CSV table of C-alpha atoms in Angstrom, one decimal:
chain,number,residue,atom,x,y,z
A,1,UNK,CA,23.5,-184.2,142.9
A,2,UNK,CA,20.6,-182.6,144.8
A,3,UNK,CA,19.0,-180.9,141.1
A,4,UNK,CA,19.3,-184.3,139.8
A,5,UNK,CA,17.2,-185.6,142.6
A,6,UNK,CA,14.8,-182.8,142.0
A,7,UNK,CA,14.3,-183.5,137.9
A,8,UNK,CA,13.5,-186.9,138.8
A,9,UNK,CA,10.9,-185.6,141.4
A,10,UNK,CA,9.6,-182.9,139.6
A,11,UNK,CA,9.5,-185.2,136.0
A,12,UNK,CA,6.2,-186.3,136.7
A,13,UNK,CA,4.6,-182.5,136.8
A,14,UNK,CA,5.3,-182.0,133.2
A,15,UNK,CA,5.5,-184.1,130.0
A,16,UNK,CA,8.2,-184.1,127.5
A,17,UNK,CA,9.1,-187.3,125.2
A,18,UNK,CA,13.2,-187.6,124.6
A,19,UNK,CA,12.6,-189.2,121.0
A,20,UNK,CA,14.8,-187.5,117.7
A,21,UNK,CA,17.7,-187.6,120.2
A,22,UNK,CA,20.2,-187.9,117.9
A,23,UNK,CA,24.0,-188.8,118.4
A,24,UNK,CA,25.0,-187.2,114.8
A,25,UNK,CA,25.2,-183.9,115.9
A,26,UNK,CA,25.9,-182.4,112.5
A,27,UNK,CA,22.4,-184.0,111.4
A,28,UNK,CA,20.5,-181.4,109.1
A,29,UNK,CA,17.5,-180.9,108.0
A,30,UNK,CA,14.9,-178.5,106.0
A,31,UNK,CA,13.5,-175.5,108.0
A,32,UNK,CA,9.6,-175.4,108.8
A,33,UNK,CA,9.3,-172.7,106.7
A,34,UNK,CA,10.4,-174.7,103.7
A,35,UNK,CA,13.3,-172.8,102.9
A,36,UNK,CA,16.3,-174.4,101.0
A,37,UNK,CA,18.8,-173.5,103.8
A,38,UNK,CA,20.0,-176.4,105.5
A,39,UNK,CA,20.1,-176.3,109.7
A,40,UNK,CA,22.5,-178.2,111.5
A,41,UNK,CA,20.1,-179.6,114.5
A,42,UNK,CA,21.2,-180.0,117.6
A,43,UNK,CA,19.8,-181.5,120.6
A,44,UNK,CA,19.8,-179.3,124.3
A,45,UNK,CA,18.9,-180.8,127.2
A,46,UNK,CA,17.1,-179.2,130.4
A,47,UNK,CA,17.8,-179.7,133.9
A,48,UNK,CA,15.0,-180.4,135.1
A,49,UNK,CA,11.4,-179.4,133.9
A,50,UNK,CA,10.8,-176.0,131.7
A,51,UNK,CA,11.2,-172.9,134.0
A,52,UNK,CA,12.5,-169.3,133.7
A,53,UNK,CA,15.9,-170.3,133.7
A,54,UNK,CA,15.4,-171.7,130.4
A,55,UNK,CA,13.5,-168.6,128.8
A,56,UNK,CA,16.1,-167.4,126.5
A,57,UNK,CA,16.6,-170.8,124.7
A,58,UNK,CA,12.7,-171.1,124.5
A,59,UNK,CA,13.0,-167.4,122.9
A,60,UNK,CA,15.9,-167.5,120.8
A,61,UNK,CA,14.1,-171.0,119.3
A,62,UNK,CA,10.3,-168.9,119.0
A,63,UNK,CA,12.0,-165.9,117.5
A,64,UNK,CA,14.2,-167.3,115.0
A,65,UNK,CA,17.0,-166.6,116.5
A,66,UNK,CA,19.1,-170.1,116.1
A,67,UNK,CA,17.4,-170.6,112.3
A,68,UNK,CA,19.3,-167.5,112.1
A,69,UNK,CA,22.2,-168.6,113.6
A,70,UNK,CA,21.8,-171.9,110.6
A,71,UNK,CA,20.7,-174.3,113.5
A,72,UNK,CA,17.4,-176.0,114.3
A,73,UNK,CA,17.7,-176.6,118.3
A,74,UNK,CA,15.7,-179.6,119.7
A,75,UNK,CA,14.9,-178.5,123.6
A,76,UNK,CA,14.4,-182.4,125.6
A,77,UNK,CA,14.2,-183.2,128.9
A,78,UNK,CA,16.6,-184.8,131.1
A,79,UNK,CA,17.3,-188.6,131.4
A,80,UNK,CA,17.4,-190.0,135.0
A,81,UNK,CA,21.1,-190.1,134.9
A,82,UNK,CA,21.2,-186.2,134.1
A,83,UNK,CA,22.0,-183.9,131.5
A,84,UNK,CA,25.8,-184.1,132.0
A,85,UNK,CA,25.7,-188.1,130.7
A,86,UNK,CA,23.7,-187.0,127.7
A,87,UNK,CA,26.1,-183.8,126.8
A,88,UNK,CA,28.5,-186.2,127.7
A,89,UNK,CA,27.9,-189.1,125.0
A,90,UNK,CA,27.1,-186.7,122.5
A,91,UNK,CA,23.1,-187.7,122.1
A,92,UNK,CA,23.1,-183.8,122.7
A,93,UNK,CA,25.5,-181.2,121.9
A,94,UNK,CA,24.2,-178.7,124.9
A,95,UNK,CA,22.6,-178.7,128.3
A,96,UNK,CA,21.9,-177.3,131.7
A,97,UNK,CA,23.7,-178.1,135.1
A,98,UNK,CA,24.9,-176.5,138.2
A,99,UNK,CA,28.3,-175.8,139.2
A,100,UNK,CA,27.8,-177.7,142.0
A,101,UNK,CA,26.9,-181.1,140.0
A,102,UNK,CA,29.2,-180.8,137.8
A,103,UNK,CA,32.1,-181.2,140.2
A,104,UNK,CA,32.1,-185.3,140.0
A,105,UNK,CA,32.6,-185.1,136.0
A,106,UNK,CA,35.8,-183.2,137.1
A,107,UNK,CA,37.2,-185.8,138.8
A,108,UNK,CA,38.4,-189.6,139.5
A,109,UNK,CA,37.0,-192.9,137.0
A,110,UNK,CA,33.5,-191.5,136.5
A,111,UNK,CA,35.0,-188.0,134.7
A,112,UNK,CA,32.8,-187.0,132.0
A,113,UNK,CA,33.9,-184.5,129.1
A,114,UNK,CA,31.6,-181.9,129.5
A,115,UNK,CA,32.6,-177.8,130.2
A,116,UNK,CA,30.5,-175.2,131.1
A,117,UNK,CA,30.1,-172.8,128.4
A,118,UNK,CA,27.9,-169.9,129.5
A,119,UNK,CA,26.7,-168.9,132.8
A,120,UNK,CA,22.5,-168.6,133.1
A,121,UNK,CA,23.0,-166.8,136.2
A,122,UNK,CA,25.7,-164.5,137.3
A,123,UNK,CA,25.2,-165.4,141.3
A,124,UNK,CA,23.8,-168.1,143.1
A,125,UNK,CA,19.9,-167.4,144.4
A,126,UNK,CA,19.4,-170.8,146.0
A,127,UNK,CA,19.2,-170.5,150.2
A,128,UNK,CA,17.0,-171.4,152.9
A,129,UNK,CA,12.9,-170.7,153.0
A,130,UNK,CA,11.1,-171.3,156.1
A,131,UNK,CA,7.5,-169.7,157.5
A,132,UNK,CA,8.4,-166.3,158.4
A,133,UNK,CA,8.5,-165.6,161.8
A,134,UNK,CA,10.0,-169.1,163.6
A,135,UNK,CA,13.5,-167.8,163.5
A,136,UNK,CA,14.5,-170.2,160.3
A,137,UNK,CA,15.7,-166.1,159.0
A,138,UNK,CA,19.5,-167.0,160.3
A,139,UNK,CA,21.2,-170.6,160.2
A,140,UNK,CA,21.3,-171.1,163.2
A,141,UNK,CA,17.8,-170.9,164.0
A,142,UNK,CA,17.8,-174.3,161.5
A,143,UNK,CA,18.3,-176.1,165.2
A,144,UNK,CA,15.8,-178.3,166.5
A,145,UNK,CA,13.7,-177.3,163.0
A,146,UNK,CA,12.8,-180.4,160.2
A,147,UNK,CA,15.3,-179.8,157.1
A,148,UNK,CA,14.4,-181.3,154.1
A,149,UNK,CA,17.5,-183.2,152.9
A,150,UNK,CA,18.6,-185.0,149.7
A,151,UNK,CA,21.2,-186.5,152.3
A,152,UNK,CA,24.1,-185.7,150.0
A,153,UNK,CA,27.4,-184.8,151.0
A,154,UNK,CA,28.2,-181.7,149.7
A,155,UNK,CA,24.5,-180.3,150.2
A,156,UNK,CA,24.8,-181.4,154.1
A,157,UNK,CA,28.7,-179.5,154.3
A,158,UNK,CA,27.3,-176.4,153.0
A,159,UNK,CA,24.3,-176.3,155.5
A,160,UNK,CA,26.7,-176.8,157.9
A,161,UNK,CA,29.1,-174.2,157.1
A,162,UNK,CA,26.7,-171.7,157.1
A,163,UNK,CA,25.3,-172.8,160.5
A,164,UNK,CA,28.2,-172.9,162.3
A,165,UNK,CA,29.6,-169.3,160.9
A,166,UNK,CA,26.2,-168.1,162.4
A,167,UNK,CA,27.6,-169.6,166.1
A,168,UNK,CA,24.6,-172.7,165.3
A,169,UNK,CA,25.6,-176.4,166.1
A,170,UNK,CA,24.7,-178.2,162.9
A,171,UNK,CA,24.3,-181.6,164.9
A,172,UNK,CA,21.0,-179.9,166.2
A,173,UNK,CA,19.5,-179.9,163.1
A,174,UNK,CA,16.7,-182.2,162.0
A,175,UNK,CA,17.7,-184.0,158.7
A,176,UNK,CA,14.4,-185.6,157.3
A,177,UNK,CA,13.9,-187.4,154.0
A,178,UNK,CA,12.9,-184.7,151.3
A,179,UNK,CA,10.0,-185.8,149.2
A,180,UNK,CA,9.3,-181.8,148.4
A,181,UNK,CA,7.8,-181.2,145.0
A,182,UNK,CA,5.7,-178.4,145.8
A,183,UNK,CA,7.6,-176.3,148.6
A,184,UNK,CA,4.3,-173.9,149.4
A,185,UNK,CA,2.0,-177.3,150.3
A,186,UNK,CA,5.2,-178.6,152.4
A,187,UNK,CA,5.9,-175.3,154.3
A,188,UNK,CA,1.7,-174.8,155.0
A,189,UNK,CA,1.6,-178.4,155.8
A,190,UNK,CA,4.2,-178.2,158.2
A,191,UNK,CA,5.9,-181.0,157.5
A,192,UNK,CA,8.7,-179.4,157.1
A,193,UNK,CA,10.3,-176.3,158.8
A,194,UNK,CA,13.4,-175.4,156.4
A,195,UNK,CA,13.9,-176.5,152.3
A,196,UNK,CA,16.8,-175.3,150.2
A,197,UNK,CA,15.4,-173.4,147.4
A,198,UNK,CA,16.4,-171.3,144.4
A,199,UNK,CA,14.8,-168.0,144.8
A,200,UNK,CA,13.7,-167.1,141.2
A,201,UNK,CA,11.6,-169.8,141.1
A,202,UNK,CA,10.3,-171.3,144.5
A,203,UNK,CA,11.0,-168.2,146.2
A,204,UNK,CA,8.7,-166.6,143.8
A,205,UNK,CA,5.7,-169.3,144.2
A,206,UNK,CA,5.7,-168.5,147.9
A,207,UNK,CA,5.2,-164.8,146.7
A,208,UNK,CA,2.7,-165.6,144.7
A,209,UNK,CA,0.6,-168.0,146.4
A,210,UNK,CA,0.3,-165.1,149.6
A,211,UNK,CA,2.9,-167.2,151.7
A,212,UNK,CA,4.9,-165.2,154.1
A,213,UNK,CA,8.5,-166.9,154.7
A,214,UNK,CA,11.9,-165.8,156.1
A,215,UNK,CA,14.7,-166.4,153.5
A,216,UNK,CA,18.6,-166.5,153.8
A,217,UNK,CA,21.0,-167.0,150.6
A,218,UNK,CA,24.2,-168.7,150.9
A,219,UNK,CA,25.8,-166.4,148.9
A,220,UNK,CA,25.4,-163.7,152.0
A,221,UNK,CA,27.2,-166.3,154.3
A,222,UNK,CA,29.7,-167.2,152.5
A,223,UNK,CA,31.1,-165.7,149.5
A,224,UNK,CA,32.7,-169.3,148.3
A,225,UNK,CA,29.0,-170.2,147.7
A,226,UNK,CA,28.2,-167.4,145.0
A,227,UNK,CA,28.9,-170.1,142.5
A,228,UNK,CA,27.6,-170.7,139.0
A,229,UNK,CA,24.1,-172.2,139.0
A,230,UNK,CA,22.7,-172.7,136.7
A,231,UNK,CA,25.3,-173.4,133.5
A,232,UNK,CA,24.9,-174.0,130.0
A,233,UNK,CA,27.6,-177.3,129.1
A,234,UNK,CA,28.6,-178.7,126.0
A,235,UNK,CA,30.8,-181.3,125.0
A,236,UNK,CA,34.3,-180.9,125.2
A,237,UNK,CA,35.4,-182.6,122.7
A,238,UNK,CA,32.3,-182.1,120.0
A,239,UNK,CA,32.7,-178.4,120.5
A,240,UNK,CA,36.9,-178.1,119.7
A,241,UNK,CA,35.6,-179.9,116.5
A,242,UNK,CA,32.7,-177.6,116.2
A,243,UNK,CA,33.8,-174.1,117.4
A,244,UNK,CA,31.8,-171.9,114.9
A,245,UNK,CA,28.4,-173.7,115.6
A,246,UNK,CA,29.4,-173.3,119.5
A,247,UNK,CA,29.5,-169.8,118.9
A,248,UNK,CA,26.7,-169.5,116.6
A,249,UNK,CA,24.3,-171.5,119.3
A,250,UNK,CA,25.7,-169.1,122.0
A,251,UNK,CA,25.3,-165.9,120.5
A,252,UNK,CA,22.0,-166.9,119.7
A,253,UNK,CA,21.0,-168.1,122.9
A,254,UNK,CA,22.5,-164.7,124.5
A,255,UNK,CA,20.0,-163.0,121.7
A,256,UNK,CA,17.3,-165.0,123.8
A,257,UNK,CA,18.1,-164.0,127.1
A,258,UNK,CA,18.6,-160.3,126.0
A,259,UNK,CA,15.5,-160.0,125.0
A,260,UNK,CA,14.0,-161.5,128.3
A,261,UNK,CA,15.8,-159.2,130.1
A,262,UNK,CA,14.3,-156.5,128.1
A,263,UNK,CA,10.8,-157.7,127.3
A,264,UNK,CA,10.4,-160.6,130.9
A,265,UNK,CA,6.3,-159.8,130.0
A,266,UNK,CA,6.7,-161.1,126.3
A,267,UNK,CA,8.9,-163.5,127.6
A,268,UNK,CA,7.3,-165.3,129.9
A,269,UNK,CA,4.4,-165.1,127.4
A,270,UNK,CA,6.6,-167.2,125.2
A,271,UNK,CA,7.6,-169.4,127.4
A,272,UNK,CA,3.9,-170.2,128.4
A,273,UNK,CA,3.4,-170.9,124.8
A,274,UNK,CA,5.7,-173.5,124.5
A,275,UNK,CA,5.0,-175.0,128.1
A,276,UNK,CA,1.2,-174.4,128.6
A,277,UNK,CA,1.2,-176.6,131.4
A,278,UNK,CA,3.2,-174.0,133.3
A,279,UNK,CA,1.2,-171.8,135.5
A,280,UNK,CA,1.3,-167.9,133.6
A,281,UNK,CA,1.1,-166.2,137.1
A,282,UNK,CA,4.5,-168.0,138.3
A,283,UNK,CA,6.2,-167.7,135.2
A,284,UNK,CA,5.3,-163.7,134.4
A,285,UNK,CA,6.0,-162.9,138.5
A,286,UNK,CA,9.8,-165.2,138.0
A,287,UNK,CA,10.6,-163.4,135.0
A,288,UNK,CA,10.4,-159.8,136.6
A,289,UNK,CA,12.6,-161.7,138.9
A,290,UNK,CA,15.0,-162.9,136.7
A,291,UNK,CA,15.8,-160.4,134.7
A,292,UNK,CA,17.8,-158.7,136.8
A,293,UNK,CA,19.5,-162.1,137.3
A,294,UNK,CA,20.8,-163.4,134.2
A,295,UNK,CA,23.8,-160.6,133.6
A,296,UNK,CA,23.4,-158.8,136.9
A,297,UNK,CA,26.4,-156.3,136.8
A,298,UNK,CA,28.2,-157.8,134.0
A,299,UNK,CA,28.4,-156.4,130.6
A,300,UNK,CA,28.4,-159.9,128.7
A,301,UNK,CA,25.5,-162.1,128.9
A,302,UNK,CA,26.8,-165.8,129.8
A,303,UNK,CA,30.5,-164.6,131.3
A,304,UNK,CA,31.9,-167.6,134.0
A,305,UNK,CA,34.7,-165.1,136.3
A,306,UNK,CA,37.7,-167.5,136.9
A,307,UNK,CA,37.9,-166.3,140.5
A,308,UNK,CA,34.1,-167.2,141.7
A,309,UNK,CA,34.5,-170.6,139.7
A,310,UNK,CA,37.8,-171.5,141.4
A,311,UNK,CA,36.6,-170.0,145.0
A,312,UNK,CA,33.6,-172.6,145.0
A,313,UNK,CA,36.4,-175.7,143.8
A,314,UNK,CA,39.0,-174.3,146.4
A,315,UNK,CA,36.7,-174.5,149.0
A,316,UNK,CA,35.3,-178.2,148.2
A,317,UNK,CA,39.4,-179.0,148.2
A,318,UNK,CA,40.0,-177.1,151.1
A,319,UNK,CA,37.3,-179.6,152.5
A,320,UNK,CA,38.3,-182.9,151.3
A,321,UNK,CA,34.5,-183.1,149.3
A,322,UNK,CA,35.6,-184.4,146.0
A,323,UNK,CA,37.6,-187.4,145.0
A,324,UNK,CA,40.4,-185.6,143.6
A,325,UNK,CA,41.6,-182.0,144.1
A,326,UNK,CA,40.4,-180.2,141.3
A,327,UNK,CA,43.2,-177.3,139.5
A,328,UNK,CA,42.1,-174.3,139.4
A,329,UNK,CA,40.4,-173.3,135.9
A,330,UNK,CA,38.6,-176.5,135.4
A,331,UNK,CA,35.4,-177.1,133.7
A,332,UNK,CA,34.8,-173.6,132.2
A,333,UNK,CA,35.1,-172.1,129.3
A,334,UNK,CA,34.9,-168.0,127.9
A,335,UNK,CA,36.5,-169.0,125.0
A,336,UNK,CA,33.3,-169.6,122.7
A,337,UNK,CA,31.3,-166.5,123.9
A,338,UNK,CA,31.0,-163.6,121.3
């Protein structure tokens, strides 16, 4: 799917080696502090490259929080083939993925056994950037403008269903090849009119390079598309066998992205510490951002509600996008929150 695309375009801006990925997930091994306690490590994979929706597992690993929990957590980024196949082997216990992406492990030969276990995010902030002032503010003023497109499927039925419930005639659109890594550069540049973003992070570097856009979120079209993005997955299977170390790496992962919420300036500092090649600016300016993101109006950090999971399936069923219909209540689980 399109992040996939993206962590493959976006690997080259940061470096992170994969080695000490380790299918034994029960694996243990002395704490750094040389104390006689024994950690079960396990391995989490990343989406993409580091970024503020990965601050509370950056935190919960700086503050102790998992050697708390009796776990040493390895953070690695993705393969080319994606977290999910990882997770899904079991050379990691725990990653990140989209609601979205996850939808082909659901279904047909290629289904993986993966769930998502915790919800980053309680809404969807991905949408539409353009320059501000060309008219890109509604979909339909995406006709006759240069879309960046991953070409996929699903990504090109959403576009369009928000175009044509604005009265637009998605055929008018311009779908060009997106080679975007750095969406300020491409919108100045001009070679591209339109990119679909997510807000708390791209948004933001428009912000904070001085760029003026116009910005629509698909989530205010249609309320189908106020799904879960990003997820935290596990495997299935690993974690029915391993229910209390679910737990314990969820609760202390929640720890982590309480404490952003509470402290983003601290935060984001510690998240630049363990990713210096981030820019601090980006990062401190996205964590102001995303705190108010990660539990929004819920009470529970990490909560997936059934009925926004199962609108975003219904609708891809309702639209013949997926192999297979997917039942309602697949792929999620509340089960190992705390």
């Amino acid at each position: 799917m399109k992040k996939r695309i993206l962590a493959l375009l976006l690997a080259a801006a940061l470096t992170a080696s994969m080695a000490g990925c380790s299918g034994k997930s029960e694996d243990t091994k002395k704490s750094d502090q040389g104390s006689d306690k024994d950690l079960t490590k396990l391995t989490f994979v990343l989406d993409w490259t580091p970024n503020t929706n990965h601050t509370g597992i950056y935190v919960a690993q700086e503050k102790g929080y998992f050697a708390d929990a009796g776990l040493d957590v390895e953070i690695v980024q993705p393969p080319e083939d994606g977290a999910e196949v990882l997770v899904a082997s079991g050379k990691a216990q725990f990653g990140v993925s989209f609601q979205d992406s996850l939808m082909p492990a659901f279904t047909g030969d290629d289904a993986l056994p993966v769930e998502a276990v915790a919800a980053v995010l309680q809404h969807n902030t991905s949408g539409i950037i353009s320059r501000k002032g060309e008219g890109l503010d509604r979909p339909k003023g995406l006709e006759g403008k240069k879309y960046a497109t991953w070409n996929l499927e699903l990504e090109k039925a959403t576009l369009q269903n928000v175009v044509e419930a604005d009265g637009g005639d998605f055929s008018k659109v311009e779908l060009i090849p997106s080679t975007v890594t750095d969406e300020v550069s491409a919108l100045q540049s001009k070679s591209v009119d339109a990119i679909w973003i997510f807000y708390g992070w791209a948004g933001i570097a428009t912000e904070v390079a001085g760029l003026d856009t116009d910005y629509f979120a698909f989530k205010d079209i249609n309320s189908a598309f106020d799904f879960y993005t990003p997820v935290i997955i596990g495997n299935r299977e690993w974690m029915k066998e391993n229910a209390d170390t679910t737990k314990a790496f969820l609760s202390a992962a929640k720890k982590g992205y309480e404490f952003a919420i509470e402290n983003p300036k601290d935060a984001a500092d510690i998240l630049c510490k363990a990713v210096p090649e981030l820019d601090p600016d980006l990062v401190q300016a996205s964590q102001e951002y995303m705190k108010d993101q990660y539990k929004a109006e819920v009470s529970q950090w990490g909560y997936i509600d059934p009925a926004r999971w199962n609108a975003y399936y219904n609708w891809i069923n309702e639209n013949g996008l997926s192999e297979e219909e997917i039942p309602e209540n697949t792929g999620f689980n509340n089960d190992y929150l705390e």
